[in-house]
Coordinates of C-alpha atoms and ligand atoms in Angstrom, one line a residue:
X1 CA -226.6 -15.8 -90.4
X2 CA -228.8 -18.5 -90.2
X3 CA -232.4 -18.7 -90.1
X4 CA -234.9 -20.3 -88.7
X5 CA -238.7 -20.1 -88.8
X6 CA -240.8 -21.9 -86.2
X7 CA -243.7 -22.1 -83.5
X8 CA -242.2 -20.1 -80.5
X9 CA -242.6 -23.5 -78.3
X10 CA -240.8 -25.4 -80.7
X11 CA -238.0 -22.6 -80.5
X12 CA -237.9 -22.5 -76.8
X13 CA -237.5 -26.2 -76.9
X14 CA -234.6 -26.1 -79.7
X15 CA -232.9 -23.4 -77.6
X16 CA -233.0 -24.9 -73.9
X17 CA -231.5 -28.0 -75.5
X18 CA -229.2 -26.4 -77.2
X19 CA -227.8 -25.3 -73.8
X20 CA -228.2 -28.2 -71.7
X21 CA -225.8 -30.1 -74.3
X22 CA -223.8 -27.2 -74.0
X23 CA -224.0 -27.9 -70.5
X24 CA -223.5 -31.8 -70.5
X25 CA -219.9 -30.9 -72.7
X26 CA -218.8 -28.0 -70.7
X27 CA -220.1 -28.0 -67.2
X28 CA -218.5 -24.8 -66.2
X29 CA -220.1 -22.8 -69.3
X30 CA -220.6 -19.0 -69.7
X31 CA -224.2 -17.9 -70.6
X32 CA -225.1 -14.4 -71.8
X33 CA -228.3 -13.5 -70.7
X34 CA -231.0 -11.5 -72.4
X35 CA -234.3 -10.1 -70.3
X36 CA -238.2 -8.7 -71.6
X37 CA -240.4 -10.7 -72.9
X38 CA -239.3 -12.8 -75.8
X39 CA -236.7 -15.4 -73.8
X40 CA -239.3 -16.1 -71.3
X41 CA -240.6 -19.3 -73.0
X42 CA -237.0 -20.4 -72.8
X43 CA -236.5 -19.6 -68.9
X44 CA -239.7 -21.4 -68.1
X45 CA -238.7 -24.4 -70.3
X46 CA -235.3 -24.9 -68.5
X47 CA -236.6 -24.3 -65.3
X48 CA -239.4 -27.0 -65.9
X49 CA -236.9 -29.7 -67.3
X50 CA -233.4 -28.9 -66.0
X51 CA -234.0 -31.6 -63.3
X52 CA -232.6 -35.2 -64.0
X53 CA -230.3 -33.3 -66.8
X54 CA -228.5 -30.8 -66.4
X55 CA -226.9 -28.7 -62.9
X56 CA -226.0 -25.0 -63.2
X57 CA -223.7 -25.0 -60.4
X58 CA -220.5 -24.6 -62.1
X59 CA -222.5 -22.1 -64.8
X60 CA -221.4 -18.8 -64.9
X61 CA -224.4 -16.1 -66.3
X62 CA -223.7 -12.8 -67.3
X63 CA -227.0 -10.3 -67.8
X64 CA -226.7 -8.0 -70.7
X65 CA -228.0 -4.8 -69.3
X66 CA -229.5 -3.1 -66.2
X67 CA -231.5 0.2 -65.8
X68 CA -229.6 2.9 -64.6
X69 CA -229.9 3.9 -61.2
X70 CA -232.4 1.2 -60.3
X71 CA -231.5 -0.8 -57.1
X72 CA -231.1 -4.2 -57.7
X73 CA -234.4 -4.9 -55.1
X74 CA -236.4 -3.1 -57.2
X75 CA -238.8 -5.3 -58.9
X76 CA -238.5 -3.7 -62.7
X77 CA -234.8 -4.2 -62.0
X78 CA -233.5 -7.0 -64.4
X79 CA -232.1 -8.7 -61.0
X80 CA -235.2 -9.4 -60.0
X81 CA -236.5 -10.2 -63.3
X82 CA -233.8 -13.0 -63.8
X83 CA -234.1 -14.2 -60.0
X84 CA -237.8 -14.2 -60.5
X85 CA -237.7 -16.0 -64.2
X86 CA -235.0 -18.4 -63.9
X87 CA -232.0 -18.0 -60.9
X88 CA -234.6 -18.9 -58.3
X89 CA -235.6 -21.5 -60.0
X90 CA -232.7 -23.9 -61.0
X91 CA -229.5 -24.9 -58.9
X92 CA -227.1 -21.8 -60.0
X93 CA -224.7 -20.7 -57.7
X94 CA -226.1 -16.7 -57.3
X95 CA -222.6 -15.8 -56.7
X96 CA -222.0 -17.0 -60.6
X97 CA -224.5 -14.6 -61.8
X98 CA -223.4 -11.1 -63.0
X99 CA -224.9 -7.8 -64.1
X100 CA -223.4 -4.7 -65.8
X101 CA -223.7 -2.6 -62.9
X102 CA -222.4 -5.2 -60.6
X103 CA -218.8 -3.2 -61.6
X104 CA -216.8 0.0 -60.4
X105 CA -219.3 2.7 -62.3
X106 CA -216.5 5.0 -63.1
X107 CA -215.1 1.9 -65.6
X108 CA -218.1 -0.4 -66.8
X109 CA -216.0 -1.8 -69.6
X110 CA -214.4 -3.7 -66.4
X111 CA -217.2 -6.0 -66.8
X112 CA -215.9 -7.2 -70.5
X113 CA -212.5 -8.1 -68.6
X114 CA -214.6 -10.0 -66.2
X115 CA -216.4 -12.2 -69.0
X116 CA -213.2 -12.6 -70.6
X117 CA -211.4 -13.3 -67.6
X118 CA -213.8 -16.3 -67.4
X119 CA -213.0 -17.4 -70.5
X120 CA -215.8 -15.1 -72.6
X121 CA -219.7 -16.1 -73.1
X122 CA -219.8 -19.6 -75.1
X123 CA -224.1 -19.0 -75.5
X124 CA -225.5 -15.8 -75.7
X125 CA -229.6 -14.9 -76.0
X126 CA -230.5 -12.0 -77.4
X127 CA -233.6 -10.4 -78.2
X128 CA -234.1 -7.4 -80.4
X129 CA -236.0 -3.7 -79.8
X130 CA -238.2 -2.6 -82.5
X131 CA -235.7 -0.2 -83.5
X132 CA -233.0 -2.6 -84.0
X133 CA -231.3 -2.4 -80.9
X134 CA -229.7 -5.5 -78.9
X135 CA -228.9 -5.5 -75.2
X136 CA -229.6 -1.6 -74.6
X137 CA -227.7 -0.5 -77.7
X138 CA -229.8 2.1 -79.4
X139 CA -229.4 2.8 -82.9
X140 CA -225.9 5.1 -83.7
X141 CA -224.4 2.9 -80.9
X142 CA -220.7 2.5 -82.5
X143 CA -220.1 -0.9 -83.7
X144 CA -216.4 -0.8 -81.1
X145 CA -218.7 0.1 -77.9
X146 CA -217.9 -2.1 -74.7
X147 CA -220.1 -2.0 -72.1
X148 CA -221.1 1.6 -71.4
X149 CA -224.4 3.4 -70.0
X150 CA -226.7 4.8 -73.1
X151 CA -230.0 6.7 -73.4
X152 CA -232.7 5.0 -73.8
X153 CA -235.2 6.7 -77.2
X154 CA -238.2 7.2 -76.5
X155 CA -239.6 4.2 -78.6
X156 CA -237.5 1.9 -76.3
X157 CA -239.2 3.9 -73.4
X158 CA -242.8 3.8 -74.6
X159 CA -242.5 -0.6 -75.2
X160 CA -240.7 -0.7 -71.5
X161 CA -243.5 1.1 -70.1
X162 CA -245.6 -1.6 -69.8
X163 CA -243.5 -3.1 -66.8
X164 CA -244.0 0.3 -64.8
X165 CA -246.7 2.2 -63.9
X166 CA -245.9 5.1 -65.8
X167 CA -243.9 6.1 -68.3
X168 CA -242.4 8.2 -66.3
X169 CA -241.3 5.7 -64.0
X170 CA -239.2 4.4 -66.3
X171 CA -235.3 4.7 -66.6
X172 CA -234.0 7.0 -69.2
X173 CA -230.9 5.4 -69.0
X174 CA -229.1 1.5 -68.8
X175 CA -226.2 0.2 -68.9
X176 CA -225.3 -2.5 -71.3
X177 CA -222.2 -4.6 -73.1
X178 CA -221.7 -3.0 -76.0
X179 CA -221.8 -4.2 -80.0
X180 CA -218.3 -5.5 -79.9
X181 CA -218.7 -7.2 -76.3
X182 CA -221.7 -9.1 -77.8
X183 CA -219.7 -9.8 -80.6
X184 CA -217.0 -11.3 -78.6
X185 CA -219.3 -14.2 -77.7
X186 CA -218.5 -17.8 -79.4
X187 CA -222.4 -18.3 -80.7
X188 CA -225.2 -16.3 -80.4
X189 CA -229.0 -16.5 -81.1
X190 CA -231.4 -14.1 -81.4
X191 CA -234.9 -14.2 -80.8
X192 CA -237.9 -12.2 -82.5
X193 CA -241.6 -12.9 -81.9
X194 CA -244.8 -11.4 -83.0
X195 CA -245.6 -8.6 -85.4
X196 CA -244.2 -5.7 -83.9
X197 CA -241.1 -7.5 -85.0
X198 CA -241.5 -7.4 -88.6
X199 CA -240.6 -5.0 -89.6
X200 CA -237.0 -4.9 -87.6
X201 CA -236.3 -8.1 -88.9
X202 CA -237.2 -7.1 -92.6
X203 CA -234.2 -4.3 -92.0
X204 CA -232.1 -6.6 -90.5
X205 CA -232.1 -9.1 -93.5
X206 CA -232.7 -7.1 -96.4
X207 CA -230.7 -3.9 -94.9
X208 CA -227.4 -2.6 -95.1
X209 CA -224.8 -3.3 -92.1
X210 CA -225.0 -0.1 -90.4
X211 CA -224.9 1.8 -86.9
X212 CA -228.3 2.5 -87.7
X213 CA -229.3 -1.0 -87.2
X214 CA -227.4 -2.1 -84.9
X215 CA -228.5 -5.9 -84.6
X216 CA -226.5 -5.7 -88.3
X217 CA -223.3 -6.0 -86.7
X218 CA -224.4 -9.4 -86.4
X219 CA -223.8 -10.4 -90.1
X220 CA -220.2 -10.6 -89.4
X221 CA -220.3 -12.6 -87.0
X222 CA -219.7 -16.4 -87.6
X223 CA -221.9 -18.5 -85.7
X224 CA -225.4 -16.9 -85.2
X225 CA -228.5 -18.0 -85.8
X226 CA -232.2 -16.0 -86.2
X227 CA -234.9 -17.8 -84.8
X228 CA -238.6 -16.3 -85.4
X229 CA -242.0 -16.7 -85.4
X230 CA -244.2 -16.6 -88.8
X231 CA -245.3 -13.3 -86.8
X232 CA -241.8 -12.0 -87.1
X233 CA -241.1 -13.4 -90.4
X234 CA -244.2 -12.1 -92.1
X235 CA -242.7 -9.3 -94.0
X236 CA -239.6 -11.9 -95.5
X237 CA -241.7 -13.1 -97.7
Ligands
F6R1 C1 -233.1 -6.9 -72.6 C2 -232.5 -6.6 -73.9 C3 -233.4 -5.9 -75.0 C4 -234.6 -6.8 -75.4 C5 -235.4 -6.1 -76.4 C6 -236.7 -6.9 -76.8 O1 -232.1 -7.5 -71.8 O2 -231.4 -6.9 -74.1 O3 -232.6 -5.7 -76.1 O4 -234.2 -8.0 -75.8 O5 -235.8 -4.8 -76.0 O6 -237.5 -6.9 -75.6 P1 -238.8 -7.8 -75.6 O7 -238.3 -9.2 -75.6 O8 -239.5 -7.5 -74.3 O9 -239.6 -7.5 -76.8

């Protein structure tokens, strides 16, 4: 895994490069999408410089989770996160982008034979919970899952909170590609900023590979790369 410490803007910067060349040698890419806070910087950055550079109308986008049982209008849905952040924003084709729940409910790992039926993700963005988790996969999330609907612990609940206005207004539930559908994309990068981070990312470097952790599954895979803040890096050192 590599690793790379730097100012968030600089990162946001490296990153929405990264995929507008990506975009400039394969204009009909596949993006996987990450929501929250952290990949905001990156949104705003391609929606502020896309112009003159890059089109999205041949890019294909697929979201890593969705709340459960959340309609897609509802505005702590993560449709209405992405339309708000970035799809309303740039020239994508809407009818490109795609969410978990988009599929037949009684088979959501239907939605890893739609990325791969598009040839798989070439980018993905991730970000990563304080409890290790990437897209909505919690810790003891098996390192084979596809995309399936998991429970949301009560950590992940309490930091999602602050979207809603209560607690209790927030999903228990989400549905999200699994560890080996993330695995399945060509290069990934992962994201952590700020201090809350720390100490997941101390785990992640210095820790075992385990379904504990399950952001460790990335250390077998061949081309990621770890980009944090000194925030998020504090306790590497
Ligand atoms: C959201 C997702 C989650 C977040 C993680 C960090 O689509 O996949 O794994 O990346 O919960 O969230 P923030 O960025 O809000 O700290």
């Amino acid at each position: 895994m590599n690793i790379v410490i730097k100012k968030q803007e600089l990162i946001n910067e490296i990153i929405t490069k990264d995929i507008f060349n990506l975009i400039i040698k394969k204009d009909n890419c596949v993006l996987g999408l990450a929501t929250g806070t952290t990949p905001l910087g990156v949104y705003k950055r391609i929606c502020d410089t896309f112009k003159d550079k890059v089109s999205f109308k041949n890019v294909k986008t697929f979201n890593l989770d969705e709340y459960y049982g959340l309609d897609k209008s509802d505005i702590n849905s993560y449709h209405h996160f992405m339309y708000e952040n970035l799809f309303s924003k740039i020239d994508i084709d809407l009818n490109n982008t795609y969410f978990p729940n988009d599929i037949a409910c009684n088979n959501y790992s239907l939605y890893d034979e739609l990325i791969k039926s598009n040839g798989g993700i070439d980018y993905q963005i991730l970000g990563i919970g304080r409890n290790g988790h990437i897209g909505f996969n919690e810790p003891g999330t098996s390192f084979l899952s596809l995309t399936h609907i998991s429970e949301l612990q009560d950590s992940t609940i309490n930091d999602n909170a602050r979207f809603f206005s209560s607690k209790d207004d927030v999903p228990s539930k989400a549905i999200t590609m699994g560890l080996k559908s993330i695995m399945n994309a060509k290069k990934i990068v992962i994201i952590a900023f700020g201090k809350n981070k720390a100490l997941a990312i101390n785990r992640l470097i210095n820790g075992q590979v385990d379904e504990k952790m399950p952001a460790s599954i990335l250390k077998y895979h061949k081309n990621v790369t770890l980009f944090l803040d000194e925030d998020a890096a504090k306790k590497l050192k």
